């Protein structure tokens, strides 16, 4: 890499005392970080002290010499960002907060105890934690998202730092992240690889082969800086160079697990294990003077993000002709992009299919092509919401499953992200099962605090996407490949709502609960049944939360005759959601007949209409089910 | 790389006519592959002809000059393996089968039509297809698994070839695979990168930057061979070198999307689009002579896998003292390893936590350390079952979510794999939510044809793991971190079964359905309730398929009073499974009271018992729920 001009290095140094005094400060801080990591984990009786010790020197130099962060104002938009991708080094995280004066020693000692903010792995219940980590290989890709937002949207002065373990470098997601940082030339991004050679159960694959790590980093487009991770001067120099390199950097640091405590240093069998009281005493004696105090840190230069005009209400057109809901998703994004500056859109190299490309035309500077790397796509969305953007991320619904661990963790991060999966269900037709999401509703329902939406027409889609922009938590919109007819011209949609699209009278004999593509099949079935069976068709576009009141009313009106039809496997989707809602409302006992039409056999290739029919979820099958339900003796199934 | 001795190259050539005649044959075959790719996709009206054309020369040379495969005997264990990681190049796959004489021209023209084996993306409904592909970035990691089994278990002579697109090289899973191939020195593995520069919506990230691809391949431990992917002589040489390189290789081939048809060559907007009849006519004229015929191919040298002794019944001990079910999982694996040679075990660098390490002691040669790369772990398991091994793969249950797309695709591959997730639920205690699987039951229930098991004691675990060895499809075992008491001394467990652990009499007033850790809480609740409320505790250890008969009996006996308690989010787990089973059995209407105890708030850190209590799923909460249910007026919730 280019030589870093001395001037820039001095910029760092100027804020602290110069020369060896500085190194002494780093060493003192490292001692305290080590001692506090041991004290807190020993008090807890669990935790990862040895994984903390290996990175103590790296973090000491970062905290005292390079991180620009106002610890009294974690919401200062000028602050740097520091994400521990190795979240299990939480003793070190909290020791850092203690040294920065952010928490007291008393709180430090609550580590891992019930009710404490200092959880086993860091989460944003602490104001200085951007995102939850602990599932390895996620913090770095999320940090890339923060850096992307900083560079491309905010044009902010802050730098993003992320500390990884070496075990997690085996995760492909790390390389998706390094690749993205490299391709986007994120000069505001620095990863620190804490290469301590030992994983949970023994040596890592590459152990101390720093050259190979460096070669990988370089091949993926970032600049490696290889150092001894226990030499404060070398670390200091590396971080100064990293901040001013003008390109994304990775500090590849050779470290020793358990460094500083002779009897655990570089030893197997010490991962995720606290020292007992006796061992801790011995360890603290070895570490030496480490009085628990607050260290001086660097504040950021004052900076305010650009002032944006207040968000306007997006202008949504009203369709009259059949349009695919995925197309309407793109239109809604474009409208949002025009109406507010905080909306950003990410897509996994399928924006011409998901129609996220419509947004790109409106706001190209806020569109992020993530290529076929769904984990990085979701991670980047999580990173962007850290800095108050409103991300929407899309790919085929089937491929959202690639990022499920990231979505799960996003909920723990209390992240506000919006996902859209297109090409859901068998109705995609000829492409076959690999492209059909048939488990996405189950997957997304089982995310804590999630919202799951599945519109059936373009106008409904437009309004739901507009609502998503202001939703908290993880929201998911399932869209359909095929054009679908227009059912609605109004805007009467809400999270937790539903619509009655046929029937709705007191004499409805059977209720059909559908969503998305099956609403149209149900409508066709109702048309077939006209004059024979009065049927109520419920469009349950809000799959979670589901409209329990509408379901209860349907059960009571029809004498408990219910058909649920969905383009999804039988498990975990609309059928399960309906039954759970009825059971919770205490009216499961009023069900007298229940038919669940869902995809039960592995599909192959066929035209969309053929697929729906083969899966048993087409109008014909719905009409048959309704007839069976209507003709069954009332309460036939009720005994007791 | 080392020079390949001429002798070895000649070994390839000797089987065919030498010199330019050979190249002419390759060219003729490439013409046919191109023509057939266009003919079939145009007849289908959809598909990916241009993605097929870019790889036609590569596949022609492979088929006619290097692949050793008896097309009349796809089950010949001596056959090479060829996996199209770019599954969307299915027109080329089927054109290859046509050229090999495996299918007729008539069948070729059924591409993508209902009922045809020639689906939009290849699946193993065709005997020459090892696994389903179509979710990018999966075929290569699976091929690594096949090669691992070939090298380390079978010591087989066959070579594994896999063709990737360049778009999918953005997936981290590709690099997990290349890394694994490199680390395991899989000299029987060759990947072919078809670098045609264009993805679905436009240029790929690296376009034709072959040097960067080569640098990445090298840094990840494989040998790159960079060639012009349209030069038959260069391809021929590369494949000969690859087969005999003595190390894992990647042929990085510069190609042109749509090659051979001037008006689509290297053009955007032609991904996943069939030529219309007029365009196809013009294209076929350009391609020239391409009469559809069968080409000579190479058969493998005869080889039989080693004869193994018949599997014995595993010797399972009977525990009497509390043992963690994860520990019993390890013991069962070890017993299986001793009893049969076909069992292989993979783990994601946590084998000391999942206890998969117990197997390593019994059969180290059949234990595969996959490091922290869960996608590759599941992919390798899928690859190993292709060659008739019986893989078990384990990690923390929470991290199975990392591989969900691979699990979903494994079902489409009709793969038989066994997964085990440890440390499920809040009961893990202090580590906090990132390590707690609370969505795994939902995720695994929604896999087509899956079996989901959740044992509560060690003896039950031993027997269920033994049953898993002979199960078809995707099976999943959820285990618990903490030691749990022994409830069973017998072997009366079956897929689809359940056990009554308390009550079971005609006067049971309330039934509690539990599984895993909550069985023990329910037992404690029953003990608390002794003398006040007669309660039936059902251990629903088979979550899918669930024991519907036992549930129906419980509903009828108790007058419809049911409590389900699970260490999982409310969605998609045991509660949903119970309701769905009752609804399907037609007895939902007999539910008079239903309480669903599940984890509803985001947990933090706390001791296991504190976590269970805070989540509302401990004995106290169960006893309260039972009392409420018992005291409610019969049929209180039943109106109609």
PDB file of C-alpha atoms in Angstrom, chain A residues 159-407:
ATOM      1  CA  UNK A 159     -14.870   5.718  10.324  1.00  0.00           C
ATOM      2  CA  UNK A 160     -16.259   2.225  10.840  1.00  0.00           C
ATOM      3  CA  UNK A 161     -14.170  -0.270  12.780  1.00  0.00           C
ATOM      4  CA  UNK A 162     -15.013  -3.910  13.232  1.00  0.00           C
ATOM      5  CA  UNK A 163     -13.198  -6.572  15.215  1.00  0.00           C
ATOM      6  CA  UNK A 164     -13.472 -10.158  14.029  1.00  0.00           C
ATOM      7  CA  UNK A 165     -12.211 -13.404  15.424  1.00  0.00           C
ATOM      8  CA  UNK A 166     -10.260 -15.725  13.186  1.00  0.00           C
ATOM      9  CA  UNK A 167     -12.684 -18.638  13.504  1.00  0.00           C
ATOM     10  CA  UNK A 168     -15.369 -16.566  11.872  1.00  0.00           C
ATOM     11  CA  UNK A 169     -13.187 -15.935   8.845  1.00  0.00           C
ATOM     12  CA  UNK A 170     -14.367 -19.365   7.678  1.00  0.00           C
ATOM     13  CA  UNK A 171     -17.845 -17.911   7.138  1.00  0.00           C
ATOM     14  CA  UNK A 172     -18.485 -17.010   3.518  1.00  0.00           C
ATOM     15  CA  UNK A 173     -20.363 -13.960   4.704  1.00  0.00           C
ATOM     16  CA  UNK A 174     -17.076 -12.396   5.827  1.00  0.00           C
ATOM     17  CA  UNK A 175     -15.825 -12.556   2.258  1.00  0.00           C
ATOM     18  CA  UNK A 176     -19.055 -11.192   0.903  1.00  0.00           C
ATOM     19  CA  UNK A 177     -18.384  -8.252   3.205  1.00  0.00           C
ATOM     20  CA  UNK A 178     -14.731  -7.791   2.313  1.00  0.00           C
ATOM     21  CA  UNK A 179     -15.671  -8.004  -1.350  1.00  0.00           C
ATOM     22  CA  UNK A 180     -18.341  -5.349  -0.960  1.00  0.00           C
ATOM     23  CA  UNK A 181     -16.006  -3.047   0.964  1.00  0.00           C
ATOM     24  CA  UNK A 182     -13.397  -3.506  -1.736  1.00  0.00           C
ATOM     25  CA  UNK A 183     -15.720  -3.032  -4.673  1.00  0.00           C
ATOM     26  CA  UNK A 184     -17.280   0.091  -3.161  1.00  0.00           C
ATOM     27  CA  UNK A 185     -13.828   1.389  -2.167  1.00  0.00           C
ATOM     28  CA  UNK A 186     -14.966   2.075   1.389  1.00  0.00           C
ATOM     29  CA  UNK A 187     -12.039   4.085   2.672  1.00  0.00           C
ATOM     30  CA  UNK A 188     -14.060   4.635   5.860  1.00  0.00           C
ATOM     31  CA  UNK A 189     -13.971   0.921   6.681  1.00  0.00           C
ATOM     32  CA  UNK A 190     -11.376  -0.956   8.714  1.00  0.00           C
ATOM     33  CA  UNK A 191     -11.683  -4.546   9.836  1.00  0.00           C
ATOM     34  CA  UNK A 192      -9.372  -5.899  12.508  1.00  0.00           C
ATOM     35  CA  UNK A 193      -8.721  -9.629  12.322  1.00  0.00           C
ATOM     36  CA  UNK A 194      -7.809 -10.919  15.780  1.00  0.00           C
ATOM     37  CA  UNK A 195      -5.889 -14.000  14.665  1.00  0.00           C
ATOM     38  CA  UNK A 196      -5.417 -15.858  17.922  1.00  0.00           C
ATOM     39  CA  UNK A 197      -5.107 -19.266  16.271  1.00  0.00           C
ATOM     40  CA  UNK A 198      -7.592 -21.079  18.473  1.00  0.00           C
ATOM     41  CA  UNK A 199     -11.274 -21.612  17.888  1.00  0.00           C
ATOM     42  CA  UNK A 200     -13.779 -23.128  20.232  1.00  0.00           C
ATOM     43  CA  UNK A 201     -12.683 -26.723  19.907  1.00  0.00           C
ATOM     44  CA  UNK A 202      -9.100 -26.372  18.775  1.00  0.00           C
ATOM     45  CA  UNK A 203      -6.901 -24.742  16.162  1.00  0.00           C
ATOM     46  CA  UNK A 204      -8.496 -22.757  13.366  1.00  0.00           C
ATOM     47  CA  UNK A 205      -8.038 -23.886   9.802  1.00  0.00           C
ATOM     48  CA  UNK A 206      -5.305 -21.399   9.011  1.00  0.00           C
ATOM     49  CA  UNK A 207      -3.890 -20.950  12.530  1.00  0.00           C
ATOM     50  CA  UNK A 208      -1.258 -18.189  12.282  1.00  0.00           C
ATOM     51  CA  UNK A 209      -0.963 -18.220   8.500  1.00  0.00           C
ATOM     52  CA  UNK A 210      -1.253 -14.458   8.277  1.00  0.00           C
ATOM     53  CA  UNK A 211       0.054 -14.411   4.727  1.00  0.00           C
ATOM     54  CA  UNK A 212      -2.899 -16.404   3.516  1.00  0.00           C
ATOM     55  CA  UNK A 213      -5.340 -14.114   5.293  1.00  0.00           C
ATOM     56  CA  UNK A 214      -3.551 -11.139   3.748  1.00  0.00           C
ATOM     57  CA  UNK A 215      -3.690 -12.714   0.297  1.00  0.00           C
ATOM     58  CA  UNK A 216      -7.404 -13.351   0.681  1.00  0.00           C
ATOM     59  CA  UNK A 217      -8.042  -9.806   1.823  1.00  0.00           C
ATOM     60  CA  UNK A 218      -6.060  -8.415  -1.086  1.00  0.00           C
ATOM     61  CA  UNK A 219      -7.769 -10.683  -3.619  1.00  0.00           C
ATOM     62  CA  UNK A 220     -11.134  -9.504  -2.322  1.00  0.00           C
ATOM     63  CA  UNK A 221     -10.210  -5.888  -2.846  1.00  0.00           C
ATOM     64  CA  UNK A 222      -9.123  -4.565   0.535  1.00  0.00           C
ATOM     65  CA  UNK A 223      -5.682  -3.543   1.766  1.00  0.00           C
ATOM     66  CA  UNK A 224      -4.188  -5.843   4.391  1.00  0.00           C
ATOM     67  CA  UNK A 225      -1.906  -4.466   7.095  1.00  0.00           C
ATOM     68  CA  UNK A 226      -0.204  -7.343   8.880  1.00  0.00           C
ATOM     69  CA  UNK A 227       1.010  -6.686  12.410  1.00  0.00           C
ATOM     70  CA  UNK A 228       1.843  -8.143  15.786  1.00  0.00           C
ATOM     71  CA  UNK A 229      -1.404  -7.596  17.652  1.00  0.00           C
ATOM     72  CA  UNK A 230       0.332  -7.194  20.975  1.00  0.00           C
ATOM     73  CA  UNK A 231       2.748  -4.436  19.960  1.00  0.00           C
ATOM     74  CA  UNK A 232       1.100  -1.100  20.796  1.00  0.00           C
ATOM     75  CA  UNK A 233       3.385   0.875  18.511  1.00  0.00           C
ATOM     76  CA  UNK A 234       2.662  -1.393  15.563  1.00  0.00           C
ATOM     77  CA  UNK A 235      -1.061  -1.314  16.262  1.00  0.00           C
ATOM     78  CA  UNK A 236      -0.987   2.458  16.608  1.00  0.00           C
ATOM     79  CA  UNK A 237       0.763   2.819  13.289  1.00  0.00           C
ATOM     80  CA  UNK A 238      -1.576   0.359  11.578  1.00  0.00           C
ATOM     81  CA  UNK A 239      -4.718   2.142  12.742  1.00  0.00           C
ATOM     82  CA  UNK A 240      -3.379   5.526  11.698  1.00  0.00           C
ATOM     83  CA  UNK A 241      -2.525   4.129   8.288  1.00  0.00           C
ATOM     84  CA  UNK A 242      -5.895   2.392   8.061  1.00  0.00           C
ATOM     85  CA  UNK A 243      -7.848   5.546   8.783  1.00  0.00           C
ATOM     86  CA  UNK A 244      -6.007   7.512   6.172  1.00  0.00           C
ATOM     87  CA  UNK A 245      -5.279   4.860   3.588  1.00  0.00           C
ATOM     88  CA  UNK A 246      -7.911   6.147   1.212  1.00  0.00           C
ATOM     89  CA  UNK A 247      -9.125   2.621   0.690  1.00  0.00           C
ATOM     90  CA  UNK A 248     -10.751  -0.142   2.758  1.00  0.00           C
ATOM     91  CA  UNK A 249      -8.302  -1.801   5.088  1.00  0.00           C
ATOM     92  CA  UNK A 250      -7.967  -4.945   7.123  1.00  0.00           C
ATOM     93  CA  UNK A 251      -5.528  -5.048  10.004  1.00  0.00           C
ATOM     94  CA  UNK A 252      -4.458  -8.667  10.186  1.00  0.00           C
ATOM     95  CA  UNK A 253      -3.148  -9.007  13.723  1.00  0.00           C
ATOM     96  CA  UNK A 254      -1.269 -11.990  15.068  1.00  0.00           C
ATOM     97  CA  UNK A 255      -2.405 -12.452  18.635  1.00  0.00           C
ATOM     98  CA  UNK A 256      -2.331 -15.011  21.397  1.00  0.00           C
ATOM     99  CA  UNK A 257      -5.514 -16.298  22.918  1.00  0.00           C
ATOM    100  CA  UNK A 258      -5.459 -15.620  26.649  1.00  0.00           C
ATOM    101  CA  UNK A 259      -2.536 -13.201  26.230  1.00  0.00           C
ATOM    102  CA  UNK A 260      -1.320 -11.808  29.522  1.00  0.00           C
ATOM    103  CA  UNK A 261      -2.264 -14.754  31.690  1.00  0.00           C
ATOM    104  CA  UNK A 262       0.459 -17.357  31.422  1.00  0.00           C
ATOM    105  CA  UNK A 263      -1.565 -20.425  32.333  1.00  0.00           C
ATOM    106  CA  UNK A 264      -4.228 -19.864  29.662  1.00  0.00           C
ATOM    107  CA  UNK A 265      -2.065 -18.331  26.919  1.00  0.00           C
ATOM    108  CA  UNK A 266      -2.342 -20.210  23.643  1.00  0.00           C
ATOM    109  CA  UNK A 267      -3.935 -23.173  25.402  1.00  0.00           C
ATOM    110  CA  UNK A 268      -6.747 -25.341  24.103  1.00  0.00           C
ATOM    111  CA  UNK A 269      -9.722 -26.007  26.330  1.00  0.00           C
ATOM    112  CA  UNK A 270     -10.072 -22.416  27.473  1.00  0.00           C
ATOM    113  CA  UNK A 271     -12.652 -21.140  25.005  1.00  0.00           C
ATOM    114  CA  UNK A 272     -15.819 -19.772  26.572  1.00  0.00           C
ATOM    115  CA  UNK A 273     -14.702 -20.595  30.057  1.00  0.00           C
ATOM    116  CA  UNK A 274     -14.432 -18.213  32.998  1.00  0.00           C
ATOM    117  CA  UNK A 275     -11.530 -18.447  35.401  1.00  0.00           C
ATOM    118  CA  UNK A 276     -12.524 -19.515  38.866  1.00  0.00           C
ATOM    119  CA  UNK A 277     -11.838 -17.201  41.791  1.00  0.00           C
ATOM    120  CA  UNK A 278      -8.455 -18.695  42.556  1.00  0.00           C
ATOM    121  CA  UNK A 279      -7.353 -18.596  38.919  1.00  0.00           C
ATOM    122  CA  UNK A 280      -8.647 -15.063  38.557  1.00  0.00           C
ATOM    123  CA  UNK A 281      -6.605 -13.936  41.538  1.00  0.00           C
ATOM    124  CA  UNK A 282      -3.503 -15.413  40.031  1.00  0.00           C
ATOM    125  CA  UNK A 283      -4.305 -13.887  36.644  1.00  0.00           C
ATOM    126  CA  UNK A 284      -4.863 -10.419  38.055  1.00  0.00           C
ATOM    127  CA  UNK A 285      -1.553 -10.647  39.891  1.00  0.00           C
ATOM    128  CA  UNK A 286       0.164 -11.472  36.615  1.00  0.00           C
ATOM    129  CA  UNK A 287      -1.502  -8.615  34.784  1.00  0.00           C
ATOM    130  CA  UNK A 288      -0.278  -6.270  37.474  1.00  0.00           C
ATOM    131  CA  UNK A 289      -1.391  -2.751  38.196  1.00  0.00           C
ATOM    132  CA  UNK A 290      -4.785  -2.273  36.642  1.00  0.00           C
ATOM    133  CA  UNK A 291      -6.739   0.104  38.808  1.00  0.00           C
ATOM    134  CA  UNK A 292     -10.139   0.568  37.237  1.00  0.00           C
ATOM    135  CA  UNK A 293     -10.306   4.082  35.889  1.00  0.00           C
ATOM    136  CA  UNK A 294     -11.596   6.173  33.044  1.00  0.00           C
ATOM    137  CA  UNK A 295      -9.171   6.846  30.211  1.00  0.00           C
ATOM    138  CA  UNK A 296      -9.039   9.862  27.923  1.00  0.00           C
ATOM    139  CA  UNK A 297     -10.571   9.234  24.515  1.00  0.00           C
ATOM    140  CA  UNK A 298     -10.917  11.207  21.311  1.00  0.00           C
ATOM    141  CA  UNK A 299     -14.101  13.058  20.500  1.00  0.00           C
ATOM    142  CA  UNK A 300     -15.204  13.418  16.907  1.00  0.00           C
ATOM    143  CA  UNK A 301     -14.926  16.714  15.134  1.00  0.00           C
ATOM    144  CA  UNK A 302     -18.331  18.356  15.104  1.00  0.00           C
ATOM    145  CA  UNK A 303     -20.432  17.263  12.161  1.00  0.00           C
ATOM    146  CA  UNK A 304     -24.102  17.364  11.349  1.00  0.00           C
ATOM    147  CA  UNK A 305     -25.732  15.282   8.675  1.00  0.00           C
ATOM    148  CA  UNK A 306     -27.230  17.192   5.760  1.00  0.00           C
ATOM    149  CA  UNK A 307     -30.659  18.578   6.494  1.00  0.00           C
ATOM    150  CA  UNK A 308     -33.259  16.857   4.413  1.00  0.00           C
ATOM    151  CA  UNK A 309     -36.680  18.156   3.568  1.00  0.00           C
ATOM    152  CA  UNK A 310     -39.474  16.643   5.658  1.00  0.00           C
ATOM    153  CA  UNK A 311     -40.769  13.395   4.222  1.00  0.00           C
ATOM    154  CA  UNK A 312     -43.770  13.869   1.999  1.00  0.00           C
ATOM    155  CA  UNK A 313     -46.558  11.383   1.577  1.00  0.00           C
ATOM    156  CA  UNK A 314     -45.594   9.241  -1.394  1.00  0.00           C
ATOM    157  CA  UNK A 315     -47.683   9.741  -4.483  1.00  0.00           C
ATOM    158  CA  UNK A 316     -49.211   6.411  -5.316  1.00  0.00           C
ATOM    159  CA  UNK A 317     -51.003   5.813  -8.551  1.00  0.00           C
ATOM    160  CA  UNK A 318     -54.150   3.743  -8.784  1.00  0.00           C
ATOM    161  CA  UNK A 319     -54.026   0.834 -11.182  1.00  0.00           C
ATOM    162  CA  UNK A 320     -57.016  -0.399 -13.077  1.00  0.00           C
ATOM    163  CA  UNK A 321     -55.470  -3.108 -15.217  1.00  0.00           C
ATOM    164  CA  UNK A 322     -53.741  -6.309 -14.045  1.00  0.00           C
ATOM    165  CA  UNK A 323     -50.241  -5.656 -12.738  1.00  0.00           C
ATOM    166  CA  UNK A 324     -47.870  -7.946 -10.855  1.00  0.00           C
ATOM    167  CA  UNK A 325     -47.518  -7.095  -7.174  1.00  0.00           C
ATOM    168  CA  UNK A 326     -43.741  -7.223  -7.611  1.00  0.00           C
ATOM    169  CA  UNK A 327     -44.094  -4.453 -10.185  1.00  0.00           C
ATOM    170  CA  UNK A 328     -46.172  -2.433  -7.743  1.00  0.00           C
ATOM    171  CA  UNK A 329     -43.448  -2.963  -5.141  1.00  0.00           C
ATOM    172  CA  UNK A 330     -40.997  -1.253  -7.457  1.00  0.00           C
ATOM    173  CA  UNK A 331     -43.403   1.576  -8.138  1.00  0.00           C
ATOM    174  CA  UNK A 332     -43.972   2.105  -4.440  1.00  0.00           C
ATOM    175  CA  UNK A 333     -40.237   2.231  -3.819  1.00  0.00           C
ATOM    176  CA  UNK A 334     -39.855   4.838  -6.528  1.00  0.00           C
ATOM    177  CA  UNK A 335     -42.647   6.908  -5.001  1.00  0.00           C
ATOM    178  CA  UNK A 336     -41.070   6.639  -1.565  1.00  0.00           C
ATOM    179  CA  UNK A 337     -37.692   7.556  -3.010  1.00  0.00           C
ATOM    180  CA  UNK A 338     -39.160  10.728  -4.437  1.00  0.00           C
ATOM    181  CA  UNK A 339     -41.065  11.590  -1.275  1.00  0.00           C
ATOM    182  CA  UNK A 340     -38.337  11.115   1.298  1.00  0.00           C
ATOM    183  CA  UNK A 341     -34.576  11.141   1.336  1.00  0.00           C
ATOM    184  CA  UNK A 342     -34.004   8.498   3.991  1.00  0.00           C
ATOM    185  CA  UNK A 343     -35.256   5.540   1.998  1.00  0.00           C
ATOM    186  CA  UNK A 344     -32.526   3.326   0.562  1.00  0.00           C
ATOM    187  CA  UNK A 345     -32.971   0.210  -1.559  1.00  0.00           C
ATOM    188  CA  UNK A 346     -30.778  -2.872  -1.814  1.00  0.00           C
ATOM    189  CA  UNK A 347     -31.204  -5.753  -4.216  1.00  0.00           C
ATOM    190  CA  UNK A 348     -29.507  -9.059  -4.856  1.00  0.00           C
ATOM    191  CA  UNK A 349     -28.799  -8.764  -8.576  1.00  0.00           C
ATOM    192  CA  UNK A 350     -32.421  -9.396  -9.508  1.00  0.00           C
ATOM    193  CA  UNK A 351     -33.762  -5.856  -9.496  1.00  0.00           C
ATOM    194  CA  UNK A 352     -35.283  -6.340 -12.928  1.00  0.00           C
ATOM    195  CA  UNK A 353     -37.330  -9.185 -11.452  1.00  0.00           C
ATOM    196  CA  UNK A 354     -38.164  -7.718  -8.057  1.00  0.00           C
ATOM    197  CA  UNK A 355     -38.631  -4.339  -9.774  1.00  0.00           C
ATOM    198  CA  UNK A 356     -36.417  -2.640  -7.213  1.00  0.00           C
ATOM    199  CA  UNK A 357     -34.835  -1.139 -10.342  1.00  0.00           C
ATOM    200  CA  UNK A 358     -37.710   1.345 -10.467  1.00  0.00           C
ATOM    201  CA  UNK A 359     -36.207   2.975  -7.397  1.00  0.00           C
ATOM    202  CA  UNK A 360     -32.813   3.124  -9.022  1.00  0.00           C
ATOM    203  CA  UNK A 361     -34.237   5.384 -11.687  1.00  0.00           C
ATOM    204  CA  UNK A 362     -35.639   7.770  -9.074  1.00  0.00           C
ATOM    205  CA  UNK A 363     -32.730   7.804  -6.657  1.00  0.00           C
ATOM    206  CA  UNK A 364     -29.685   6.053  -8.122  1.00  0.00           C
ATOM    207  CA  UNK A 365     -27.460   7.366  -5.322  1.00  0.00           C
ATOM    208  CA  UNK A 366     -29.583   5.519  -2.795  1.00  0.00           C
ATOM    209  CA  UNK A 367     -29.798   2.235  -4.701  1.00  0.00           C
ATOM    210  CA  UNK A 368     -27.310  -0.444  -3.685  1.00  0.00           C
ATOM    211  CA  UNK A 369     -26.541  -3.352  -5.979  1.00  0.00           C
ATOM    212  CA  UNK A 370     -25.504  -6.163  -3.665  1.00  0.00           C
ATOM    213  CA  UNK A 371     -25.014  -8.765  -6.394  1.00  0.00           C
ATOM    214  CA  UNK A 372     -25.886 -12.358  -5.526  1.00  0.00           C
ATOM    215  CA  UNK A 373     -24.946 -12.154  -1.860  1.00  0.00           C
ATOM    216  CA  UNK A 374     -28.158 -12.201   0.121  1.00  0.00           C
ATOM    217  CA  UNK A 375     -26.403 -12.382   3.487  1.00  0.00           C
ATOM    218  CA  UNK A 376     -24.483  -9.210   2.738  1.00  0.00           C
ATOM    219  CA  UNK A 377     -27.631  -7.593   1.416  1.00  0.00           C
ATOM    220  CA  UNK A 378     -29.517  -8.082   4.670  1.00  0.00           C
ATOM    221  CA  UNK A 379     -26.425  -7.232   6.714  1.00  0.00           C
ATOM    222  CA  UNK A 380     -26.011  -3.975   4.812  1.00  0.00           C
ATOM    223  CA  UNK A 381     -29.659  -3.128   5.402  1.00  0.00           C
ATOM    224  CA  UNK A 382     -29.133  -3.685   9.125  1.00  0.00           C
ATOM    225  CA  UNK A 383     -26.039  -1.495   9.018  1.00  0.00           C
ATOM    226  CA  UNK A 384     -27.834   1.289   7.187  1.00  0.00           C
ATOM    227  CA  UNK A 385     -30.670   1.468   9.684  1.00  0.00           C
ATOM    228  CA  UNK A 386     -28.066   1.917  12.420  1.00  0.00           C
ATOM    229  CA  UNK A 387     -27.465   5.359  10.937  1.00  0.00           C
ATOM    230  CA  UNK A 388     -31.160   6.146  10.613  1.00  0.00           C
ATOM    231  CA  UNK A 389     -31.793   5.199   7.012  1.00  0.00           C
ATOM    232  CA  UNK A 390     -34.933   3.337   5.989  1.00  0.00           C
ATOM    233  CA  UNK A 391     -33.736   0.297   4.030  1.00  0.00           C
ATOM    234  CA  UNK A 392     -35.787  -1.938   1.778  1.00  0.00           C
ATOM    235  CA  UNK A 393     -34.024  -5.082   0.551  1.00  0.00           C
ATOM    236  CA  UNK A 394     -35.336  -7.446  -2.083  1.00  0.00           C
ATOM    237  CA  UNK A 395     -34.624 -10.670  -3.863  1.00  0.00           C
ATOM    238  CA  UNK A 396     -36.623 -13.728  -4.865  1.00  0.00           C
ATOM    239  CA  UNK A 397     -38.535 -14.819  -1.757  1.00  0.00           C
ATOM    240  CA  UNK A 398     -36.905 -18.246  -1.999  1.00  0.00           C
ATOM    241  CA  UNK A 399     -33.470 -16.714  -1.596  1.00  0.00           C
ATOM    242  CA  UNK A 400     -34.364 -14.781   1.552  1.00  0.00           C
ATOM    243  CA  UNK A 401     -33.803 -18.158   3.187  1.00  0.00           C
ATOM    244  CA  UNK A 402     -30.103 -17.625   2.446  1.00  0.00           C
ATOM    245  CA  UNK A 403     -30.081 -14.763   4.924  1.00  0.00           C
ATOM    246  CA  UNK A 404     -32.261 -16.269   7.640  1.00  0.00           C
ATOM    247  CA  UNK A 405     -29.587 -16.136  10.323  1.00  0.00           C
ATOM    248  CA  UNK A 406     -29.059 -12.462   9.519  1.00  0.00           C
ATOM    249  CA  UNK A 407     -32.793 -11.781   9.728  1.00  0.00           C
TER     250      UNK A 407
END
